[in-house]
PDB file of C-alpha atoms in Angstrom:
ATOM      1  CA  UNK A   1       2.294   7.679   9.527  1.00  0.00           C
ATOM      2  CA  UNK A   2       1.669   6.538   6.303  1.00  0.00           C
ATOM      3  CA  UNK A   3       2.068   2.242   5.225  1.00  0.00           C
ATOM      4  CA  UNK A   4       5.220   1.426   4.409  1.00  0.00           C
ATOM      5  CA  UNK A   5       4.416   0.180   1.261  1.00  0.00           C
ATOM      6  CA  UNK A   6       3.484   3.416   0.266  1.00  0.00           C
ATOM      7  CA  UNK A   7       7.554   5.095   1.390  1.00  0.00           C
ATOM      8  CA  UNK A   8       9.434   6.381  -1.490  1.00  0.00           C
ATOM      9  CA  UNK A   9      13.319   7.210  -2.147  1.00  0.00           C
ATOM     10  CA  UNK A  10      12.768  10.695  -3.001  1.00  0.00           C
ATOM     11  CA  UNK A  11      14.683  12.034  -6.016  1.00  0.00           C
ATOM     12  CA  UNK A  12      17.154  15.024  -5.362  1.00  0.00           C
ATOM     13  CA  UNK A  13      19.268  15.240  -8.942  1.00  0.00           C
ATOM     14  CA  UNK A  14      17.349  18.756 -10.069  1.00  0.00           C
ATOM     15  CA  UNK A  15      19.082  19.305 -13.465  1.00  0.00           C
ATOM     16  CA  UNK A  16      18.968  16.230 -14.346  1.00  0.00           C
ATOM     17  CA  UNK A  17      14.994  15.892 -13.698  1.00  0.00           C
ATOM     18  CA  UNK A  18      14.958  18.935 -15.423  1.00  0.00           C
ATOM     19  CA  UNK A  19      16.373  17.823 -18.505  1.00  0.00           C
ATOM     20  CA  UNK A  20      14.201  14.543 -18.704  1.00  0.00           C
ATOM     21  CA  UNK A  21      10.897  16.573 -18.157  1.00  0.00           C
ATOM     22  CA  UNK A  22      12.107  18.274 -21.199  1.00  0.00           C
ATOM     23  CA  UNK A  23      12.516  15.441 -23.513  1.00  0.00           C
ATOM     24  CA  UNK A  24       8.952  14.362 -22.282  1.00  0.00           C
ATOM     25  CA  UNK A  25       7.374  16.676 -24.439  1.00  0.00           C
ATOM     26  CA  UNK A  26       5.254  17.915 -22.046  1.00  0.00           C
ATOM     27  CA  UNK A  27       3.389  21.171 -22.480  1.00  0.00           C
ATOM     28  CA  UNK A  28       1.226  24.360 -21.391  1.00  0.00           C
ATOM     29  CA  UNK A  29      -1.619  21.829 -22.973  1.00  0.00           C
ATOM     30  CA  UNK A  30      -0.771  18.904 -20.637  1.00  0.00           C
ATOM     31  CA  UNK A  31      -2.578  17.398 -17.499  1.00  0.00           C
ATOM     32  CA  UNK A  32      -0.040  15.616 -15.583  1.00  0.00           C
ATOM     33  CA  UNK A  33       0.238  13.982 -12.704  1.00  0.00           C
ATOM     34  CA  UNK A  34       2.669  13.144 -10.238  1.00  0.00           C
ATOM     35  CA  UNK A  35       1.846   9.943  -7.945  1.00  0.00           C
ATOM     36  CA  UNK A  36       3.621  10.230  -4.503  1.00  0.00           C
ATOM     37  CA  UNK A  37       4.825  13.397  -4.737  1.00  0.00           C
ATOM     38  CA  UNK A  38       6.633  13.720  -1.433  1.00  0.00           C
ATOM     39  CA  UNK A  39       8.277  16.892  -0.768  1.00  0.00           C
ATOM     40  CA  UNK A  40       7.299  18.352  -4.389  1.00  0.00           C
ATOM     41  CA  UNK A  41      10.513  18.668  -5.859  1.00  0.00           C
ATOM     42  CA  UNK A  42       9.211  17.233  -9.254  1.00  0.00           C
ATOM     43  CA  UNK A  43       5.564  18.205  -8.778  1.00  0.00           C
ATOM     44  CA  UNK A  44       7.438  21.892  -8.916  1.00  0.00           C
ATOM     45  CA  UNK A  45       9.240  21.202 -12.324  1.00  0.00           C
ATOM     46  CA  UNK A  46       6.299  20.252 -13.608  1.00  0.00           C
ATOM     47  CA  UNK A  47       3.985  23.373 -13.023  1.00  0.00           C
ATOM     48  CA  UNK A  48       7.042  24.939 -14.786  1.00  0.00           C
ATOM     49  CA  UNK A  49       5.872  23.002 -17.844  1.00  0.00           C
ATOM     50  CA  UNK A  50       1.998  21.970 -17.896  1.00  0.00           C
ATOM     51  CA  UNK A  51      -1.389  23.707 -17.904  1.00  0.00           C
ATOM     52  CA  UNK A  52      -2.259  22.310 -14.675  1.00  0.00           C
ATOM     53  CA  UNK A  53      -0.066  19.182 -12.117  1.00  0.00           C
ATOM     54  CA  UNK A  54      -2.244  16.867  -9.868  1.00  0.00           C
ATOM     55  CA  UNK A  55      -0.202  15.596  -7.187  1.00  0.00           C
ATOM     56  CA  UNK A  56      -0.591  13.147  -4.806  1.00  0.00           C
ATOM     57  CA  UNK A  57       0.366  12.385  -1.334  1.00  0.00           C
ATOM     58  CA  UNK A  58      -0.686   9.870   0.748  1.00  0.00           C
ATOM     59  CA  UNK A  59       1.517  10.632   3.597  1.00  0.00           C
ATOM     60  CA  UNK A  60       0.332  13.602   5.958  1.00  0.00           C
ATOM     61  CA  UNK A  61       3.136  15.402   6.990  1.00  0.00           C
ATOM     62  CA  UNK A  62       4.983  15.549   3.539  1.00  0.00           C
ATOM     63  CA  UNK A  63       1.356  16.637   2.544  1.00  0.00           C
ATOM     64  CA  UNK A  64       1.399  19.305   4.787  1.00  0.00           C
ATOM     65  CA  UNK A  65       4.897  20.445   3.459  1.00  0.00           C
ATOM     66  CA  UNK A  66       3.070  20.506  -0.054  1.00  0.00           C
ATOM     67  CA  UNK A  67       0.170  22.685   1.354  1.00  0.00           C
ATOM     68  CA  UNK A  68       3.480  25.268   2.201  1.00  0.00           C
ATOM     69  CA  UNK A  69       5.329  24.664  -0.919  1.00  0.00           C
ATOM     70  CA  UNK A  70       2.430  25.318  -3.346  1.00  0.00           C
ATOM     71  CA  UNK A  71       0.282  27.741  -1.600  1.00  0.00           C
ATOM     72  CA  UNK A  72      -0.902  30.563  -4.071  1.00  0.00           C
ATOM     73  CA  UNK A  73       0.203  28.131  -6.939  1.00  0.00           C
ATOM     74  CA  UNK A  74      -2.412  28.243  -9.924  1.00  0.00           C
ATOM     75  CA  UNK A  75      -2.113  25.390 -11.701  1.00  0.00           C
ATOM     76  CA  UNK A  76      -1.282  22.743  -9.213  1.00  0.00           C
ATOM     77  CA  UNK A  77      -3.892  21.170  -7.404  1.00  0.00           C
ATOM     78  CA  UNK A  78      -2.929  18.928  -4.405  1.00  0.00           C
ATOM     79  CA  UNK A  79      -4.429  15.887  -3.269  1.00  0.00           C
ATOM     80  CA  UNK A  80      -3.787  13.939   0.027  1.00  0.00           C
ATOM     81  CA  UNK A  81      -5.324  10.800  -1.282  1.00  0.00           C
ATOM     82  CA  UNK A  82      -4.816   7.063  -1.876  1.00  0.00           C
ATOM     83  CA  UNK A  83      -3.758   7.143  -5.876  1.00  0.00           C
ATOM     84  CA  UNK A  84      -5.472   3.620  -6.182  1.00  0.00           C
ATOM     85  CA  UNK A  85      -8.943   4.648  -4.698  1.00  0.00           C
ATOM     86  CA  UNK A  86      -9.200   7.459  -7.070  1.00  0.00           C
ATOM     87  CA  UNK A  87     -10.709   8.156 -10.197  1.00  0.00           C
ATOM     88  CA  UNK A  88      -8.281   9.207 -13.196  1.00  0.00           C
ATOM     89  CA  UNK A  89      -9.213  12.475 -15.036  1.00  0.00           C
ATOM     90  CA  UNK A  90     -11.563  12.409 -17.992  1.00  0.00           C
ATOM     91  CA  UNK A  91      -9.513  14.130 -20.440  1.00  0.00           C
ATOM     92  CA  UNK A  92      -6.459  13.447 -21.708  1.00  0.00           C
ATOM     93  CA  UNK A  93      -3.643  12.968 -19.424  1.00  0.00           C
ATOM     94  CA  UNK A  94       0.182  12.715 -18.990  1.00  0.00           C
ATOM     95  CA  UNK A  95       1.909  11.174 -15.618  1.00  0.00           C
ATOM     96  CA  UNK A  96       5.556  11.961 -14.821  1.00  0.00           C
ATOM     97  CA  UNK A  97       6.153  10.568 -11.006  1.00  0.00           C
ATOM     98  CA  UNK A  98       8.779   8.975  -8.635  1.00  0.00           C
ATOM     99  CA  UNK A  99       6.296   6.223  -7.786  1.00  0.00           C
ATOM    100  CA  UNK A 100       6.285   3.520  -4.992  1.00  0.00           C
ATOM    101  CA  UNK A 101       7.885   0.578  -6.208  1.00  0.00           C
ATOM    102  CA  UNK A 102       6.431  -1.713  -4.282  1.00  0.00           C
ATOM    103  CA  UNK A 103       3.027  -1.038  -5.528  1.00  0.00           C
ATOM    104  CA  UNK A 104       4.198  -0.501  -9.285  1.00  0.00           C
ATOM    105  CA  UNK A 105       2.084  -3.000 -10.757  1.00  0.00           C
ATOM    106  CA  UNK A 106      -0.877  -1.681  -9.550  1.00  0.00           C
ATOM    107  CA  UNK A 107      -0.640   2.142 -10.227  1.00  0.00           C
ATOM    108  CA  UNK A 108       0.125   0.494 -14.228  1.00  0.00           C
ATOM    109  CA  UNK A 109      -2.484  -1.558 -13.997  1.00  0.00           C
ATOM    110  CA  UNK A 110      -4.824   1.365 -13.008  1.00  0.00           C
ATOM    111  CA  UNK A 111      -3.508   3.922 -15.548  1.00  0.00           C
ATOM    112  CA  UNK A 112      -3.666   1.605 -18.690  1.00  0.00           C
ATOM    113  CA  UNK A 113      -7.447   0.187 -17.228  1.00  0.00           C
ATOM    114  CA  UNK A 114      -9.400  -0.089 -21.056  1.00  0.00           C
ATOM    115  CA  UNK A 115     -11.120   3.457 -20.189  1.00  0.00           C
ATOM    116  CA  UNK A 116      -8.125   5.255 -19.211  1.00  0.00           C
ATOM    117  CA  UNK A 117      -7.648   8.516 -21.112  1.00  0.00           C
ATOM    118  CA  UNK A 118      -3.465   8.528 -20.540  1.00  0.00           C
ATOM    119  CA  UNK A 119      -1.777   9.606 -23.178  1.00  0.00           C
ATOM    120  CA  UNK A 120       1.476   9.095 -21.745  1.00  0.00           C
ATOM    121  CA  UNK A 121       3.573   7.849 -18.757  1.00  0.00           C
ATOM    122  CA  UNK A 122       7.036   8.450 -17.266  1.00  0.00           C
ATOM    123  CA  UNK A 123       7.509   6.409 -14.364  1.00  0.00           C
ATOM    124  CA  UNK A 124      10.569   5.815 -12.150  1.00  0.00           C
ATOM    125  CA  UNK A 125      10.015   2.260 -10.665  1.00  0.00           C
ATOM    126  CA  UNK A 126      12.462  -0.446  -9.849  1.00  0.00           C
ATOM    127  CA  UNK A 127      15.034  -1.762 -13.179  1.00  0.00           C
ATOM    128  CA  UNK A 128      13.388  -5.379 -12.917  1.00  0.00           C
ATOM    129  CA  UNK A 129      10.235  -4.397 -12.601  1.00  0.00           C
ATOM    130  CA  UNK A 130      10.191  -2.115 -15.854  1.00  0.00           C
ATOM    131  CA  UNK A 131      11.874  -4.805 -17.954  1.00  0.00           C
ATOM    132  CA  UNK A 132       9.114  -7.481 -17.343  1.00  0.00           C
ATOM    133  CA  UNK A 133       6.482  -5.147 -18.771  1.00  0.00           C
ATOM    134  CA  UNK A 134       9.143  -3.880 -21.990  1.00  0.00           C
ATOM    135  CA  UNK A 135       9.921  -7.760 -22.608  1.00  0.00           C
ATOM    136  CA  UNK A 136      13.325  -8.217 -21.722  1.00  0.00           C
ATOM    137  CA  UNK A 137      15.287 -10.625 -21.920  1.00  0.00           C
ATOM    138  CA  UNK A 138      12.337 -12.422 -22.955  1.00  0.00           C
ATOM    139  CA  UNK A 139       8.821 -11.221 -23.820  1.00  0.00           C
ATOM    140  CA  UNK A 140       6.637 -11.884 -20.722  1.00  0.00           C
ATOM    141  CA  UNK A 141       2.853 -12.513 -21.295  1.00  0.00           C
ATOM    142  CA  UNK A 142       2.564  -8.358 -19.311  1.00  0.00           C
ATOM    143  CA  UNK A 143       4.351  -7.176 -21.888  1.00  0.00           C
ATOM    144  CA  UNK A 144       2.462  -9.208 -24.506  1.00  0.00           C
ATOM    145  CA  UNK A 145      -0.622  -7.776 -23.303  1.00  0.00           C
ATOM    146  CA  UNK A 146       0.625  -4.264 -23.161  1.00  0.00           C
ATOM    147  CA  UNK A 147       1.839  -4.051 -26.557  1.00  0.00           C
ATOM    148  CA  UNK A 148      -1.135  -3.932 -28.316  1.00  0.00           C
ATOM    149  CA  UNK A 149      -2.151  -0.908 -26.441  1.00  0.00           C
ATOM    150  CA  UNK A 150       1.246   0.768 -25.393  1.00  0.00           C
ATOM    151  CA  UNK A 151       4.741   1.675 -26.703  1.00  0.00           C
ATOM    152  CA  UNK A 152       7.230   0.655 -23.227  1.00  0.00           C
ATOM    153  CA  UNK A 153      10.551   1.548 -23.305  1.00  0.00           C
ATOM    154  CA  UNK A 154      13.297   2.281 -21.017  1.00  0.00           C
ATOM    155  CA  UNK A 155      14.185   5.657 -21.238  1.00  0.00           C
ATOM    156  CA  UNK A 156      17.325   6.237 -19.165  1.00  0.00           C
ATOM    157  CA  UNK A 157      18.732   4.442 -15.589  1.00  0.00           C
ATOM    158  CA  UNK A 158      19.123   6.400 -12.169  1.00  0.00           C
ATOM    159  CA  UNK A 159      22.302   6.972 -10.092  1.00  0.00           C
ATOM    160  CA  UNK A 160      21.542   5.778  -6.809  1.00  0.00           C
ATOM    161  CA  UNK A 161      23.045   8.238  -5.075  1.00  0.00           C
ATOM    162  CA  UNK A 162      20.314  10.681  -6.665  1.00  0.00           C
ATOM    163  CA  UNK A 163      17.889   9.208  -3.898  1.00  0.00           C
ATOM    164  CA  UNK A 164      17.091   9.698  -0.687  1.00  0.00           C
ATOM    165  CA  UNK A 165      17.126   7.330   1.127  1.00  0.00           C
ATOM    166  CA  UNK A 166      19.161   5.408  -1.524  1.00  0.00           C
ATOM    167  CA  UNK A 167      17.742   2.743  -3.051  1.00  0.00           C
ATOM    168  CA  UNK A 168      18.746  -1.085  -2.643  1.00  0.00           C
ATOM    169  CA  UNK A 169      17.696  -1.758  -6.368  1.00  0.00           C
ATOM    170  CA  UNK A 170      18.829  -0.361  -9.763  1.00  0.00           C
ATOM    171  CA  UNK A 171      16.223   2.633 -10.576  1.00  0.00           C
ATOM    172  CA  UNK A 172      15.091   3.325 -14.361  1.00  0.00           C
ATOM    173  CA  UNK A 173      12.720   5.726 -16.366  1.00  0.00           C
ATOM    174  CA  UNK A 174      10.054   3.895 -17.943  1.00  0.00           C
ATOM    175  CA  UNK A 175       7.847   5.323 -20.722  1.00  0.00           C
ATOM    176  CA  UNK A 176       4.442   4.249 -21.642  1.00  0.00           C
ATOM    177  CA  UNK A 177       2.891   5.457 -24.758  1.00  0.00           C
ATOM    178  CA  UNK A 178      -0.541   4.590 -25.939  1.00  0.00           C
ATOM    179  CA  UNK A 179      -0.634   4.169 -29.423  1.00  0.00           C
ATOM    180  CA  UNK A 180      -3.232   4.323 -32.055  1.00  0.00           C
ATOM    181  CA  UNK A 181      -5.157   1.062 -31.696  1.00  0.00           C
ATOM    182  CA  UNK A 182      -8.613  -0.117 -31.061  1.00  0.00           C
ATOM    183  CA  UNK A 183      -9.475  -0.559 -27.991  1.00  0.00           C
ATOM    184  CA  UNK A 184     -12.160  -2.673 -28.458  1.00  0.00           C
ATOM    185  CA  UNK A 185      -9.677  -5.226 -30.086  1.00  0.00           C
ATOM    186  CA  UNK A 186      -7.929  -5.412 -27.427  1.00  0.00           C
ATOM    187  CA  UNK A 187     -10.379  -7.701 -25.428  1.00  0.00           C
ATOM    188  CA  UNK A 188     -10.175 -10.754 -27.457  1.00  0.00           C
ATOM    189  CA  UNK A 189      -6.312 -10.198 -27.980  1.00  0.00           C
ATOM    190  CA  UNK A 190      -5.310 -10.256 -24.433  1.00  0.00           C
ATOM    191  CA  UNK A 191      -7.820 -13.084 -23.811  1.00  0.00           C
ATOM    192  CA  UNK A 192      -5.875 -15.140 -26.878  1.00  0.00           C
ATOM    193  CA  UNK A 193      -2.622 -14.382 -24.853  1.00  0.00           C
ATOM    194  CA  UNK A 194      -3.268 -15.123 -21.845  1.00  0.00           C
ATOM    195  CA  UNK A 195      -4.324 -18.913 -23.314  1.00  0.00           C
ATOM    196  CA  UNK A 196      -1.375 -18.926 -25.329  1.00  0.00           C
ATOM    197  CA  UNK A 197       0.816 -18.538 -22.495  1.00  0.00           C
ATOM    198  CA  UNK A 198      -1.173 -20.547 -19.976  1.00  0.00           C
TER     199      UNK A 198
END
């Protein structure tokens, strides 16, 4: 059984997924993956769209449901893995996922790492969570950091009843966007933040 830290509220609301996989731009170019993919529901949508999905599951039997789900599949590739102890693609990549909430901060924290190649990220993670790294109601030094490197915005908010299990906490659609900065900038900025707001 996998760590409860790791258990999801799997989304069910199809054409509504459907619809915000759309306005994702994602394409027949796109490497995307999908972090915790559960029972594959999105992780399907997504070969619809993509050149090739990289999903992962941590938890065995959903895992094995994937194996079912996807056999003969071409362009999705499964992986029954720990997202954290893994290495991100070298190319370019895209990540559109129902994530764990309670490890949000460190899946973001891996996919926005200085030598991360994501291009962009949709991730539905808990509504408090996603406004401390947008800025709101007050920029936090996260979201400070972030900036320089990322474009965060709220896309859209969840009904609850979407999930299963149903949440205890207000769901939303964050999107992370890199943007066309220097990376190499970026060092001394977030090291002049973080004394500004310590």
């Amino acid at each position: 059984m996998v760590d409860i830290k790791y258990s999801q509220n799997f989304y069910r609301n199809r054409t509504n997924l459907n619809k915000l996989i759309k306005l994702s731009n994602i394409n027949s170019n796109d490497i995307v993956l999908d972090v915790g993919a559960g029972e594959g529901i999105i992780t399907e949508e997504l070969s619809k769209y993509s050149k090739e999905v990289i999903a992962y599951e941590l938890d065995k039997r959903c895992f094995k449901k994937l194996e079912e789900r996807f056999q003969g599949s071409t362009n999705v590739l499964l992986k029954n893995e720990d997202f954290l102890n893994t290495k991100l693609p070298k190319k370019d990549f895209k990540i559109f996922a129902n994530i764990p909430f309670s490890i949000t901060s460190d899946i973001v924290s891996k996919i926005t790492d200085i030598d991360s190649t994501l291009e962009e990220a949709f991730l539905f993670v808990q509504k408090e969570s996603a406004l401390r790294y947008v800025g709101i109601p007050q920029s936090s030094q996260i979201a400070t950091i972030y900036s320089f490197l990322y474009e965060m915005k709220v896309v859209t908010e969840f009904n609850r009843s979407d999930f299963k299990p149903v949440p205890s906490v207000d769901v939303v659609l964050l999107c992370i966007r890199k943007k066309d900065t220097n990376k190499k900038d970026f060092i001394l900025y977030r090291d002049f933040v973080t004394y500004i707001f310590n």
